[in-house]
PDB file of N, CA, C and O in Angstrom:
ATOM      1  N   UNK A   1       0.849  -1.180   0.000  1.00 77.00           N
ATOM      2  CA  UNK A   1       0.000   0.000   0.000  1.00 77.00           C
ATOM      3  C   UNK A   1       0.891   1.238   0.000  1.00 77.00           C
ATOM      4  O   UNK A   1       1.974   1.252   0.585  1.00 77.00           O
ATOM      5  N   UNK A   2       0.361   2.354  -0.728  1.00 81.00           N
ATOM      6  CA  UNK A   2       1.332   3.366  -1.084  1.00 81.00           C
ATOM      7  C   UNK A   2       0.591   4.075   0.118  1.00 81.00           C
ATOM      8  O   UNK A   2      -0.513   3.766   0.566  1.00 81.00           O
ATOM      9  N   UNK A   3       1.613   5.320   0.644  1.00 89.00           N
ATOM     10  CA  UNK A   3       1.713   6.086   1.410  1.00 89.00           C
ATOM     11  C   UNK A   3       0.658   7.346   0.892  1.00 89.00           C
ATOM     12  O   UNK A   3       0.557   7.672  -0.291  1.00 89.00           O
ATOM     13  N   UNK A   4      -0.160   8.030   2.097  1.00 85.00           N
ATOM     14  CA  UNK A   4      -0.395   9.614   1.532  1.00 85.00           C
ATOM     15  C   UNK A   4       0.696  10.345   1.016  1.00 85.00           C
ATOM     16  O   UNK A   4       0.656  10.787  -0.132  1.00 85.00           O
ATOM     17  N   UNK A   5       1.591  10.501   1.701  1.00 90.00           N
ATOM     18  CA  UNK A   5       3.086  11.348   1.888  1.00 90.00           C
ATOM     19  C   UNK A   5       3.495  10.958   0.071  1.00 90.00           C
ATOM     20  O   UNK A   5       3.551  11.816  -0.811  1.00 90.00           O
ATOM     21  N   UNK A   6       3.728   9.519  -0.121  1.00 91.00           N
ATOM     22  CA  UNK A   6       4.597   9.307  -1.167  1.00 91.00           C
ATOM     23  C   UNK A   6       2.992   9.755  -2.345  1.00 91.00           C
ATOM     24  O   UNK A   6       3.443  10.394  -3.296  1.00 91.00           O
ATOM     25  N   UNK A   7       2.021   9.654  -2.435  1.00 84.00           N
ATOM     26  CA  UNK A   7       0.982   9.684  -3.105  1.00 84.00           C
ATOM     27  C   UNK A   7       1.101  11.072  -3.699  1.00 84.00           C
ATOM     28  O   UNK A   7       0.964  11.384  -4.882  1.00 84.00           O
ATOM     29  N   UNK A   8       1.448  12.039  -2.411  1.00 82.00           N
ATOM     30  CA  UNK A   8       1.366  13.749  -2.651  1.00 82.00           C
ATOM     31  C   UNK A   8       2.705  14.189  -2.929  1.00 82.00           C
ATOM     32  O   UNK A   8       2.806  15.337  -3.363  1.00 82.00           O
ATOM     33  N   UNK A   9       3.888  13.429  -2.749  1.00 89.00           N
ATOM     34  CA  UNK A   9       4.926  13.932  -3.731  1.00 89.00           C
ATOM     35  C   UNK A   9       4.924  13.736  -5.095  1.00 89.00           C
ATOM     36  O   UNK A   9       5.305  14.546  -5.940  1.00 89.00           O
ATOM     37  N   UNK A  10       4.304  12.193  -5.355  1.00 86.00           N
ATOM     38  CA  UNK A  10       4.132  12.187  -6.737  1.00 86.00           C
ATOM     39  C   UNK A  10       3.215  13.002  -7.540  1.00 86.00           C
ATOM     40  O   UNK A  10       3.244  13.096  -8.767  1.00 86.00           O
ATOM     41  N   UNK A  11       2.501  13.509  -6.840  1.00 77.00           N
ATOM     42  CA  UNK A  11       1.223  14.707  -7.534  1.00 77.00           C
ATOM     43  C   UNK A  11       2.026  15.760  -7.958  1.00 77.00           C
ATOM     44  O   UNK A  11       2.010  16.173  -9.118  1.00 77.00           O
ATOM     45  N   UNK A  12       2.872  16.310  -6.892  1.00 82.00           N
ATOM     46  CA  UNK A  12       3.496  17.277  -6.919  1.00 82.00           C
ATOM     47  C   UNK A  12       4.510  17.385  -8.032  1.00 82.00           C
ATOM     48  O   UNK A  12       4.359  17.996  -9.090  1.00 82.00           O
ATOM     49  N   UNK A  13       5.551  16.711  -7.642  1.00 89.00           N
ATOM     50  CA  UNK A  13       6.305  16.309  -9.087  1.00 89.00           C
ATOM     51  C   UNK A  13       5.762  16.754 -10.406  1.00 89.00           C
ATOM     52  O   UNK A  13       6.074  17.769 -11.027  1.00 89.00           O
ATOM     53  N   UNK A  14       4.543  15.453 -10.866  1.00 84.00           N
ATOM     54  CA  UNK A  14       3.826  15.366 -11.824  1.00 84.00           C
ATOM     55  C   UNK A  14       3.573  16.363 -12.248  1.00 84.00           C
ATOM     56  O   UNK A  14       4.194  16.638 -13.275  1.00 84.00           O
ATOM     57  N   UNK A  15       2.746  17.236 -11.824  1.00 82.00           N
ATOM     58  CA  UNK A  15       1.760  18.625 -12.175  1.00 82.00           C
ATOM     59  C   UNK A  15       3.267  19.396 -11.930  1.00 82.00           C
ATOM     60  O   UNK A  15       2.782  20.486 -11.625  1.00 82.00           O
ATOM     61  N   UNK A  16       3.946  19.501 -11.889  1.00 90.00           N
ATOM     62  CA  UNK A  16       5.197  20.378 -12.320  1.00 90.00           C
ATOM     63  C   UNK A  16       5.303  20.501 -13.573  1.00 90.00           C
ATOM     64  O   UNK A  16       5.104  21.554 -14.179  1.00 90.00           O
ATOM     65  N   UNK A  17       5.709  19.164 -14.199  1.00 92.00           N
ATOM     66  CA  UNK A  17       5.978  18.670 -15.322  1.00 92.00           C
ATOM     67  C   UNK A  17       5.235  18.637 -16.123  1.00 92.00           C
ATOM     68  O   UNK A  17       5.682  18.717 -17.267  1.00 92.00           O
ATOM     69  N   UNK A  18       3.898  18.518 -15.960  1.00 90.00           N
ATOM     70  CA  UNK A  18       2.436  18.340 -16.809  1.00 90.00           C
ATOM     71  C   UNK A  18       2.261  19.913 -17.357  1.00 90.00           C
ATOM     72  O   UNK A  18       2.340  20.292 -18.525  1.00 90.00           O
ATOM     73  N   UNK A  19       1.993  20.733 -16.128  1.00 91.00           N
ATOM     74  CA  UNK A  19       1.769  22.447 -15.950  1.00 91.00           C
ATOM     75  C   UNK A  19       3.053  22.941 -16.855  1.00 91.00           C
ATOM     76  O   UNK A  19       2.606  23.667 -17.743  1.00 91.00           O
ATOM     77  N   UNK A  20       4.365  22.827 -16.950  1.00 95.00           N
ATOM     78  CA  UNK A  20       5.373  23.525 -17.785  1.00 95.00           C
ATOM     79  C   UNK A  20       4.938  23.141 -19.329  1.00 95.00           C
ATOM     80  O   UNK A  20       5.038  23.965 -20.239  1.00 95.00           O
ATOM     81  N   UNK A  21       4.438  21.784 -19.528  1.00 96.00           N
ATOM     82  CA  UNK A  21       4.160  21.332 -20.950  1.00 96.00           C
ATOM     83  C   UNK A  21       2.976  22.029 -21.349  1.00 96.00           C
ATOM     84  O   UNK A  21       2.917  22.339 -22.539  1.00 96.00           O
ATOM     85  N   UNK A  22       1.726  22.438 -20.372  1.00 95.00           N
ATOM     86  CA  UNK A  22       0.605  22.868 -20.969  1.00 95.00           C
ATOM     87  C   UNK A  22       0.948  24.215 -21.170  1.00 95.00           C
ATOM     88  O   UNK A  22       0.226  24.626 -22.079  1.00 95.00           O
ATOM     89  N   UNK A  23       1.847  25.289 -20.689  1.00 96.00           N
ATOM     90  CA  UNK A  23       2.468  26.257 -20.350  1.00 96.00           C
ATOM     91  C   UNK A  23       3.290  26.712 -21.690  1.00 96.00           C
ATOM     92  O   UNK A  23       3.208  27.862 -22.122  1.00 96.00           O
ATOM     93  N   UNK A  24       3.986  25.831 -22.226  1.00 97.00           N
ATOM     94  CA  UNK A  24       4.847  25.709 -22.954  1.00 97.00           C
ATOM     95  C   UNK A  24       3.854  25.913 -24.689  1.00 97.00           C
ATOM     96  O   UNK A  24       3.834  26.791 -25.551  1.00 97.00           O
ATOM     97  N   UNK A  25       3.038  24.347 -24.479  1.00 97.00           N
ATOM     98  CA  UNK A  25       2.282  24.642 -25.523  1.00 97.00           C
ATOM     99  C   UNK A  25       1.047  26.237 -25.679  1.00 97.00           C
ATOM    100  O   UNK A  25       0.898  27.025 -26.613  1.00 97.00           O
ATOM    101  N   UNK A  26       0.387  26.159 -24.334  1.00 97.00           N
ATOM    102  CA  UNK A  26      -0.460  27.347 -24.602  1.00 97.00           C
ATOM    103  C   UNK A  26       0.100  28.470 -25.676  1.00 97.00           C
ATOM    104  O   UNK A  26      -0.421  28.798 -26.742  1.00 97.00           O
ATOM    105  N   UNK A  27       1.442  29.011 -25.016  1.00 98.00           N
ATOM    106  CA  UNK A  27       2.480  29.916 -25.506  1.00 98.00           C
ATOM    107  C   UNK A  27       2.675  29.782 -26.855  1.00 98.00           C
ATOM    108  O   UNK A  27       2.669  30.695 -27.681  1.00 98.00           O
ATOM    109  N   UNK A  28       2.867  28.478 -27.073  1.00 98.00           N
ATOM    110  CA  UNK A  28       3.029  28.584 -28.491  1.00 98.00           C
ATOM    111  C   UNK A  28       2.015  28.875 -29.572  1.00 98.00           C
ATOM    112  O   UNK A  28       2.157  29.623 -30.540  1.00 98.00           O
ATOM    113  N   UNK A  29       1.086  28.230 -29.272  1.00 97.00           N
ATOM    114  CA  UNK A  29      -0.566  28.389 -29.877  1.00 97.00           C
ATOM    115  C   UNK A  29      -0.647  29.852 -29.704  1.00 97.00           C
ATOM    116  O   UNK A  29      -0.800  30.519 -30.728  1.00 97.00           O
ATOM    117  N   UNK A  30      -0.547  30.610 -28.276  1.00 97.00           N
ATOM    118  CA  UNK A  30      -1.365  32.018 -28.470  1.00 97.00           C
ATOM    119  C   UNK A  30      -0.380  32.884 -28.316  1.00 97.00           C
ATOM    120  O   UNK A  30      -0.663  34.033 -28.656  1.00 97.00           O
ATOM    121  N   UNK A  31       0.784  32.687 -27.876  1.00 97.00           N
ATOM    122  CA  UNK A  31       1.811  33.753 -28.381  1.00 97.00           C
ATOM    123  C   UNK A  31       1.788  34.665 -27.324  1.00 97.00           C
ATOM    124  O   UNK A  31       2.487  35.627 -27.644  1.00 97.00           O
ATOM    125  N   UNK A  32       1.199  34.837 -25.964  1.00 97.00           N
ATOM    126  CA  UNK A  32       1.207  35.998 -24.748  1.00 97.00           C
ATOM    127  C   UNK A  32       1.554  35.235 -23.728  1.00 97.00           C
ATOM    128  O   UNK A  32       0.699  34.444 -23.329  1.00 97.00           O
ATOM    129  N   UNK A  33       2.340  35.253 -23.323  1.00 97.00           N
ATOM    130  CA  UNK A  33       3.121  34.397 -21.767  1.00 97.00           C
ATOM    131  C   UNK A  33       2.442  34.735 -20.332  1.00 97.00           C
ATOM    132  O   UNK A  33       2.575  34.096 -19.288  1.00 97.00           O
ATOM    133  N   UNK A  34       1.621  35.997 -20.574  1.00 97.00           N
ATOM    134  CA  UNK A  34       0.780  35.869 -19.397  1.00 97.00           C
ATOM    135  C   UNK A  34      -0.401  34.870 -19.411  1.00 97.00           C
ATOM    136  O   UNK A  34      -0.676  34.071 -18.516  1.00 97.00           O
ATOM    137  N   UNK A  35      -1.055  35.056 -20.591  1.00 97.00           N
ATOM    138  CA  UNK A  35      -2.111  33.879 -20.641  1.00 97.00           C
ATOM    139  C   UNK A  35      -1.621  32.442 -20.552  1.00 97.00           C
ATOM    140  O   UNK A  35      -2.262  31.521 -20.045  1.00 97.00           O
ATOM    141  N   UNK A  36      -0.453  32.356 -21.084  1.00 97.00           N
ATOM    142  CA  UNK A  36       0.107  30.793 -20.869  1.00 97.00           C
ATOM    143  C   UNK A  36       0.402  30.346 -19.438  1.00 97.00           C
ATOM    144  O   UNK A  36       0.416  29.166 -19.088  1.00 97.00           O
ATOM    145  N   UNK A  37       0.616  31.301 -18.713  1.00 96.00           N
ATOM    146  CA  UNK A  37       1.344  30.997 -17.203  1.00 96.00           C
ATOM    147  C   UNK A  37      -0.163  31.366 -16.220  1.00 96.00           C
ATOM    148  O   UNK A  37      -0.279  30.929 -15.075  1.00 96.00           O
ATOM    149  N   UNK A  38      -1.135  32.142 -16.823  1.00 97.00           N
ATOM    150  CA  UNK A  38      -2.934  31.623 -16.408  1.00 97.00           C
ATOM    151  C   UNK A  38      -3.315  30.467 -16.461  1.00 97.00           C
ATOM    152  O   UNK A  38      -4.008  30.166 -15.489  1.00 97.00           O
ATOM    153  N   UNK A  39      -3.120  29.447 -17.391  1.00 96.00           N
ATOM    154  CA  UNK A  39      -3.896  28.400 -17.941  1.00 96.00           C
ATOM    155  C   UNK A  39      -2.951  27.751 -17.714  1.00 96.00           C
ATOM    156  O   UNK A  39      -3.478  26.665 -17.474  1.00 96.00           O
ATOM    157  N   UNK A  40      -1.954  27.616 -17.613  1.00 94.00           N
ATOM    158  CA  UNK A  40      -1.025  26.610 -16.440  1.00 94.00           C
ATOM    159  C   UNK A  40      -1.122  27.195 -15.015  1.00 94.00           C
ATOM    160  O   UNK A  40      -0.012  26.766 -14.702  1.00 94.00           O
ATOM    161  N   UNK A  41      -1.487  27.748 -14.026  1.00 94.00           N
ATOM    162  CA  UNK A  41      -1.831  27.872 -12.597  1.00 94.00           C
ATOM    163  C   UNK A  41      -2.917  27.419 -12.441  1.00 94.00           C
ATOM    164  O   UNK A  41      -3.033  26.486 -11.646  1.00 94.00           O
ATOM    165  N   UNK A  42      -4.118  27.940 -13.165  1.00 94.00           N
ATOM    166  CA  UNK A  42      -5.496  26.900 -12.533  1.00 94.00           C
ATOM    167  C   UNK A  42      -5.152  25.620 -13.682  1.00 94.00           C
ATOM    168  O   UNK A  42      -6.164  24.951 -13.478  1.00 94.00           O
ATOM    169  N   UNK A  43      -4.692  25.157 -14.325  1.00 91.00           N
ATOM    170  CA  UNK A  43      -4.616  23.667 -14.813  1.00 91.00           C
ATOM    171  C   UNK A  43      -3.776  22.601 -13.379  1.00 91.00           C
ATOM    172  O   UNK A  43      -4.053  21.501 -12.901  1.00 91.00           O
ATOM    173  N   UNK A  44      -2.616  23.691 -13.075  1.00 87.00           N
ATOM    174  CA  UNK A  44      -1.777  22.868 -11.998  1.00 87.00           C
ATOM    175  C   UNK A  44      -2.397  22.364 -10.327  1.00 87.00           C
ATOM    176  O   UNK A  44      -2.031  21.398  -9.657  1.00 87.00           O
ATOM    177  N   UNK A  45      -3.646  23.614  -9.935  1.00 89.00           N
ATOM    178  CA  UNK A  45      -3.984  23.426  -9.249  1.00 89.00           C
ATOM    179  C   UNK A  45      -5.131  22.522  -9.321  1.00 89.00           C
ATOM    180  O   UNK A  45      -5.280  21.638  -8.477  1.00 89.00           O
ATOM    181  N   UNK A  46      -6.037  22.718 -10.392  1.00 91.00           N
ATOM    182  CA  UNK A  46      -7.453  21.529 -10.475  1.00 91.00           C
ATOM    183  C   UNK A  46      -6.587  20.267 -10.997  1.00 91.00           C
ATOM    184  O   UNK A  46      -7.107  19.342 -10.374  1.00 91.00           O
ATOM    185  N   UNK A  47      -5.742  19.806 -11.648  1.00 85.00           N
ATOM    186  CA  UNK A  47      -5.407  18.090 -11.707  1.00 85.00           C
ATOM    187  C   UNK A  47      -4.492  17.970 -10.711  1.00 85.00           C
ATOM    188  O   UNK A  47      -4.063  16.816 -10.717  1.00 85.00           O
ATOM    189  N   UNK A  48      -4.008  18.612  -9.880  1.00 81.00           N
ATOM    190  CA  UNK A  48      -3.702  18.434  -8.613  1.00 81.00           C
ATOM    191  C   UNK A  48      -4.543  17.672  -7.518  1.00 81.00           C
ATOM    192  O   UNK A  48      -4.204  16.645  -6.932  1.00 81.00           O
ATOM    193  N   UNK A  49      -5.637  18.343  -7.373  1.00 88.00           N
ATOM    194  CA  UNK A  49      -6.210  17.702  -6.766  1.00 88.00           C
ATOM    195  C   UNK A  49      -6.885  16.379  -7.524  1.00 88.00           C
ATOM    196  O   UNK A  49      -6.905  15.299  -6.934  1.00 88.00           O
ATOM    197  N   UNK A  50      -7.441  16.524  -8.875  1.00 89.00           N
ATOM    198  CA  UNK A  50      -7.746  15.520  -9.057  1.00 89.00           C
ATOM    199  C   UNK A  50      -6.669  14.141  -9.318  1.00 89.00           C
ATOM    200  O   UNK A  50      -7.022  12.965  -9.407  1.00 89.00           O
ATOM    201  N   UNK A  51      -5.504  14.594  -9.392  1.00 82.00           N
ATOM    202  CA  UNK A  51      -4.826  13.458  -9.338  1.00 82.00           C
ATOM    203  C   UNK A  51      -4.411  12.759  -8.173  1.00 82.00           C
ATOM    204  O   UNK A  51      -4.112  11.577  -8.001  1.00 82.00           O
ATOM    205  N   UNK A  52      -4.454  13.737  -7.408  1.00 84.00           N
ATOM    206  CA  UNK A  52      -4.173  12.804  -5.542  1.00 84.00           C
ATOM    207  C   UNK A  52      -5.162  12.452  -5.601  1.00 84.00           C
ATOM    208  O   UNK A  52      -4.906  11.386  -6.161  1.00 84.00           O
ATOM    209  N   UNK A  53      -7.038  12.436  -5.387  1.00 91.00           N
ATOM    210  CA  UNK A  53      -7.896  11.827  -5.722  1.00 91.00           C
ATOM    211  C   UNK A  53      -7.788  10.135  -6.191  1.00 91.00           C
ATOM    212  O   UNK A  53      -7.816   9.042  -5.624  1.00 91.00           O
ATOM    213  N   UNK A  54      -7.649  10.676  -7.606  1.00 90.00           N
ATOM    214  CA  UNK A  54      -7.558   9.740  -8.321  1.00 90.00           C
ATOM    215  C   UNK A  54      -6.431   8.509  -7.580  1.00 90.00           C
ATOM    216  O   UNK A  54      -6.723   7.355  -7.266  1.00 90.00           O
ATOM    217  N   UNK A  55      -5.086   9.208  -7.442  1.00 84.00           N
ATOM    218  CA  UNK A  55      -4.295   7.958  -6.727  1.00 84.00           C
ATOM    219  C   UNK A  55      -4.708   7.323  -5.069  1.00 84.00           C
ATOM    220  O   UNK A  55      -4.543   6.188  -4.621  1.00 84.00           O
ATOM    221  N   UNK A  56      -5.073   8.085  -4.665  1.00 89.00           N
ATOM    222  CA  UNK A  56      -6.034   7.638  -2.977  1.00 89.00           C
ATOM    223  C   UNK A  56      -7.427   6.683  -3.731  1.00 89.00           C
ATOM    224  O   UNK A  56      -7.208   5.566  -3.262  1.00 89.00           O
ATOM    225  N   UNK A  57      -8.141   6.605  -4.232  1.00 92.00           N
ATOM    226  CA  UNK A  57      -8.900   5.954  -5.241  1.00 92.00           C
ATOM    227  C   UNK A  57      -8.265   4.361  -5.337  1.00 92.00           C
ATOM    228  O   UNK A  57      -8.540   3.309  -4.759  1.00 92.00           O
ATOM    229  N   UNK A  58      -7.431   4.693  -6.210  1.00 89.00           N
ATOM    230  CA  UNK A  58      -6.500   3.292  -6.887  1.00 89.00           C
ATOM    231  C   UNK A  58      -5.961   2.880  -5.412  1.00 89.00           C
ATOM    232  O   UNK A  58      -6.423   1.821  -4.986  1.00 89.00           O
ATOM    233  N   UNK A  59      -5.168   3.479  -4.683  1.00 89.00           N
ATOM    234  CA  UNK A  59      -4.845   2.567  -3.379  1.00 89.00           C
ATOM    235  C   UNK A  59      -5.590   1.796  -3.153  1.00 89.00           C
ATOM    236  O   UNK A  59      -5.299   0.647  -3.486  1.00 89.00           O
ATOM    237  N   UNK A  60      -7.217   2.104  -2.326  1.00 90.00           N
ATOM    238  CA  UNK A  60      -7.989   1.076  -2.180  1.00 90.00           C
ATOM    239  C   UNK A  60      -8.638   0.001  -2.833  1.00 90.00           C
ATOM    240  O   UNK A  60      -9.611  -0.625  -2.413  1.00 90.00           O
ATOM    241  N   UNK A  61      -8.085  -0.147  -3.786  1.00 87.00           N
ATOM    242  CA  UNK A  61      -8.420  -0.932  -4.918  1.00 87.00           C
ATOM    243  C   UNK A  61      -7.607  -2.534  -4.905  1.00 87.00           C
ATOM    244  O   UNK A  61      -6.588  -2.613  -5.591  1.00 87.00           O
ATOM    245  N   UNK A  62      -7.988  -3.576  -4.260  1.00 84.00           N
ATOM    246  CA  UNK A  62      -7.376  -4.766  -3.687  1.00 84.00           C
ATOM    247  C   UNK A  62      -6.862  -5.049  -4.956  1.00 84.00           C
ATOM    248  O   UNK A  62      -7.536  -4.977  -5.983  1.00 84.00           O
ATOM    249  N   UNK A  63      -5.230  -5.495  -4.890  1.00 79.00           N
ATOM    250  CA  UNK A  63      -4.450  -5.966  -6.008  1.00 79.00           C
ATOM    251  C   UNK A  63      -4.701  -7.548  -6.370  1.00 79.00           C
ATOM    252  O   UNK A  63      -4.881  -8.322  -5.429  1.00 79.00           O
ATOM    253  N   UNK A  64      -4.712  -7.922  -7.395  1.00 63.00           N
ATOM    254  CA  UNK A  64      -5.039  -9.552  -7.410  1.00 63.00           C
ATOM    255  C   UNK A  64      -3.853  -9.860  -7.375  1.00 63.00           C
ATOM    256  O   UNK A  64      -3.523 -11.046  -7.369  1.00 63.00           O
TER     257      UNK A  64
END
């Protein structure tokens, strides 16, 4: 069974890495770095939570 602790570093991590790519692309598509670094802060914070969710979810989920 995975840890909360290790569950919420891996979120963290993740949505680093996820948020610079959506960040990265926005920018490129619309060309204004403020709107790109908008739509990566609320992207980083809503699959944030839904991804600790999601992995607290799968924990309880009995392994065969």
């Amino acid at each position: 069974m995975e840890s909360r602790s290790r569950s919420l570093i891996k979120a963290v991590t993740w949505r680093i890495v996820a948020t610079l790519t959506t960040m990265l692309i926005a920018w490129l598509l619309i060309g204004d770095v403020t709107i790109a670094l908008s739509i990566g802060a609320i992207e980083f914070i809503a699959k944030f939570i839904i991804y600790y969710l999601h992995e607290r979810a799968w924990d309880r989920i009995r392994r065969g």
